[in-house]
mmCIF file of C-alpha atoms in Angstrom:
data_model
loop_
_atom_site.group_PDB
_atom_site.id
_atom_site.type_symbol
_atom_site.label_atom_id
_atom_site.label_comp_id
_atom_site.label_asym_id
_atom_site.label_seq_id
_atom_site.Cartn_x
_atom_site.Cartn_y
_atom_site.Cartn_z
ATOM 1 C CA GLN A 1 -62.118 4.219 -6.854
ATOM 2 C CA VAL A 2 -61.922 7.281 -9.105
ATOM 3 C CA LYS A 3 -60.140 6.958 -12.406
ATOM 4 C CA LEU A 4 -58.250 9.795 -13.907
ATOM 5 C CA VAL A 5 -56.748 10.498 -17.260
ATOM 6 C CA GLU A 6 -54.684 12.989 -18.639
ATOM 7 C CA SER A 7 -54.313 14.073 -22.430
ATOM 8 C CA GLY A 8 -53.240 17.026 -24.164
ATOM 9 C CA GLY A 9 -49.087 16.300 -23.899
ATOM 10 C CA GLY A 10 -47.009 16.534 -26.722
ATOM 11 C CA SER A 11 -43.718 18.010 -28.276
ATOM 12 C CA VAL A 12 -43.609 21.757 -28.701
ATOM 13 C CA GLN A 13 -41.133 24.282 -29.128
ATOM 14 C CA ALA A 14 -40.021 27.019 -26.541
ATOM 15 C CA GLY A 15 -42.645 29.741 -26.405
ATOM 16 C CA GLY A 16 -45.211 27.475 -27.215
ATOM 17 C CA SER A 17 -48.453 26.579 -25.399
ATOM 18 C CA LEU A 18 -50.364 23.138 -24.635
ATOM 19 C CA ARG A 19 -53.414 22.387 -22.671
ATOM 20 C CA LEU A 20 -53.720 19.331 -20.723
ATOM 21 C CA SER A 21 -57.024 17.811 -19.495
ATOM 22 C CA CYS A 22 -57.790 15.407 -16.751
ATOM 23 C CA ALA A 23 -60.775 13.597 -17.247
ATOM 24 C CA ILE A 24 -62.173 12.292 -13.987
ATOM 25 C CA SER A 25 -64.558 9.204 -13.932
ATOM 26 C CA LYS A 26 -66.987 10.471 -11.739
ATOM 27 C CA TYR A 27 -68.057 13.698 -10.076
ATOM 28 C CA THR A 28 -66.062 14.127 -7.016
ATOM 29 C CA TYR A 29 -67.859 16.754 -4.852
ATOM 30 C CA LYS A 30 -66.008 15.383 -1.669
ATOM 31 C CA THR A 31 -62.748 16.262 -3.022
ATOM 32 C CA HIS A 32 -60.456 18.804 -0.810
ATOM 33 C CA SER A 33 -58.384 19.599 -3.844
ATOM 34 C CA MET A 34 -57.285 18.811 -7.666
ATOM 35 C CA GLY A 35 -53.653 19.107 -8.611
ATOM 36 C CA TRP A 36 -51.337 19.062 -11.329
ATOM 37 C CA PHE A 37 -47.809 17.539 -10.436
ATOM 38 C CA ARG A 38 -44.675 16.448 -12.807
ATOM 39 C CA GLN A 39 -41.700 14.527 -12.611
ATOM 40 C CA ALA A 40 -38.939 15.048 -15.315
ATOM 41 C CA PRO A 41 -36.126 12.355 -15.445
ATOM 42 C CA GLY A 42 -33.621 12.399 -12.832
ATOM 43 C CA LYS A 43 -35.837 14.574 -10.565
ATOM 44 C CA GLU A 44 -38.359 14.561 -7.797
ATOM 45 C CA ARG A 45 -41.938 14.875 -8.375
ATOM 46 C CA GLU A 46 -42.898 18.414 -7.759
ATOM 47 C CA GLY A 47 -46.384 20.074 -7.487
ATOM 48 C CA VAL A 48 -47.118 22.705 -10.481
ATOM 49 C CA ALA A 49 -50.602 23.871 -9.891
ATOM 50 C CA GLU A 50 -53.820 22.999 -7.511
ATOM 51 C CA ILE A 51 -57.215 24.155 -6.952
ATOM 52 C CA TYR A 52 -58.985 23.852 -3.407
ATOM 53 C CA THR A 53 -62.604 22.832 -4.480
ATOM 54 C CA GLY A 54 -64.227 24.150 -1.391
ATOM 55 C CA ASN A 55 -63.155 27.822 -1.479
ATOM 56 C CA GLY A 56 -61.686 27.944 -5.129
ATOM 57 C CA TYR A 57 -58.207 28.772 -3.573
ATOM 58 C CA ILE A 58 -55.617 28.389 -6.295
ATOM 59 C CA ALA A 59 -51.632 27.679 -5.780
ATOM 60 C CA TYR A 60 -49.118 27.910 -8.317
ATOM 61 C CA ALA A 61 -45.312 26.560 -8.242
ATOM 62 C CA ASP A 62 -43.123 29.952 -8.586
ATOM 63 C CA SER A 63 -41.713 28.326 -11.715
ATOM 64 C CA VAL A 64 -44.987 28.563 -13.615
ATOM 65 C CA LYS A 65 -46.418 31.495 -12.136
ATOM 66 C CA GLY A 66 -48.076 33.537 -14.960
ATOM 67 C CA ARG A 67 -47.302 31.096 -17.222
ATOM 68 C CA PHE A 68 -49.751 28.213 -16.624
ATOM 69 C CA THR A 69 -53.214 28.270 -15.366
ATOM 70 C CA ILE A 70 -55.356 25.552 -13.720
ATOM 71 C CA SER A 71 -58.908 25.556 -13.967
ATOM 72 C CA GLN A 72 -61.882 22.943 -13.913
ATOM 73 C CA ASP A 73 -65.129 22.257 -15.920
ATOM 74 C CA ASN A 74 -67.359 20.428 -13.206
ATOM 75 C CA SER A 75 -70.029 19.929 -15.697
ATOM 76 C CA LYS A 76 -67.482 17.728 -17.908
ATOM 77 C CA ASN A 77 -65.673 16.180 -14.655
ATOM 78 C CA THR A 78 -62.460 17.895 -16.180
ATOM 79 C CA LEU A 79 -59.537 19.666 -14.924
ATOM 80 C CA TYR A 80 -57.165 21.497 -17.277
ATOM 81 C CA LEU A 81 -53.699 22.884 -17.163
ATOM 82 C CA GLN A 82 -53.300 25.720 -19.690
ATOM 83 C CA MET A 83 -49.249 26.066 -20.251
ATOM 84 C CA ASN A 84 -48.074 29.178 -22.019
ATOM 85 C CA SER A 85 -44.609 30.590 -22.936
ATOM 86 C CA LEU A 86 -43.029 26.726 -22.360
ATOM 87 C CA LYS A 87 -39.440 26.510 -21.633
ATOM 88 C CA PRO A 88 -37.528 23.407 -22.043
ATOM 89 C CA GLU A 89 -37.128 22.990 -18.206
ATOM 90 C CA ASP A 90 -40.773 22.406 -18.377
ATOM 91 C CA THR A 91 -40.414 19.146 -19.836
ATOM 92 C CA ALA A 92 -41.578 16.415 -17.860
ATOM 93 C CA MET A 93 -44.410 13.699 -17.112
ATOM 94 C CA TYR A 94 -47.365 15.461 -16.083
ATOM 95 C CA TYR A 95 -49.963 14.061 -13.571
ATOM 96 C CA CYS A 96 -53.374 15.093 -12.197
ATOM 97 C CA ALA A 97 -54.256 13.997 -8.867
ATOM 98 C CA LEU A 98 -57.069 14.158 -6.197
ATOM 99 C CA ARG A 99 -57.032 14.923 -2.405
ATOM 100 C CA TYR A 100 -59.804 13.920 -0.657
ATOM 101 C CA TYR A 101 -59.063 15.780 3.008
ATOM 102 C CA SER A 102 -55.833 17.410 4.310
ATOM 103 C CA ASP A 103 -54.207 16.928 7.862
ATOM 104 C CA SER A 104 -51.544 19.523 6.631
ATOM 105 C CA ASP A 105 -53.228 22.585 5.079
ATOM 106 C CA ALA A 106 -49.996 22.488 2.722
ATOM 107 C CA ASP A 107 -49.664 23.308 -0.683
ATOM 108 C CA PHE A 108 -48.760 20.094 -2.824
ATOM 109 C CA ASP A 109 -48.869 17.941 -0.018
ATOM 110 C CA GLU A 110 -48.730 15.009 -2.652
ATOM 111 C CA TYR A 111 -48.829 12.343 0.287
ATOM 112 C CA GLU A 112 -52.504 13.290 0.757
ATOM 113 C CA TYR A 113 -53.033 12.781 -2.794
ATOM 114 C CA SER A 114 -54.590 9.307 -3.167
ATOM 115 C CA ASP A 115 -55.906 9.260 -6.856
ATOM 116 C CA TRP A 116 -53.541 9.516 -9.676
ATOM 117 C CA GLY A 117 -53.698 9.591 -13.606
ATOM 118 C CA PRO A 118 -51.197 7.489 -15.605
ATOM 119 C CA GLY A 119 -49.402 10.855 -16.714
ATOM 120 C CA THR A 120 -48.978 12.590 -20.458
ATOM 121 C CA GLN A 121 -45.448 13.454 -21.445
ATOM 122 C CA VAL A 122 -44.484 16.822 -22.322
ATOM 123 C CA THR A 123 -41.255 17.653 -24.141
ATOM 124 C CA VAL A 124 -40.245 21.414 -25.026
ATOM 125 C CA SER A 125 -37.350 21.716 -27.353
ATOM 126 C CA SER A 126 -35.211 24.837 -27.493
#
């Protein structure tokens, strides 16, 4: 099984930036997509950004469009999430995940994501 480990979380003031990294234990050429999800206390987990490895299609949640950027470095087996103009409502535990196939062909279908990292905490203060 592939192991994922997130890093780069921390505490930042509103308007600041953070770059999250997700180290993937081995090359995953058979993935359908890779994504970032987040879960705030008392709320359901939600998709933030994902990238389809086959055609490069990228999707963002409306709440982060224009502020967050997802990217990947296949040479380093690493997925990134650059987060700019952070807001207090971005405070959450952030997870990276892999999806190997898709029946739904839907964005952020977390039920199809099978490998997950333990998460990294992001806290944004006002």
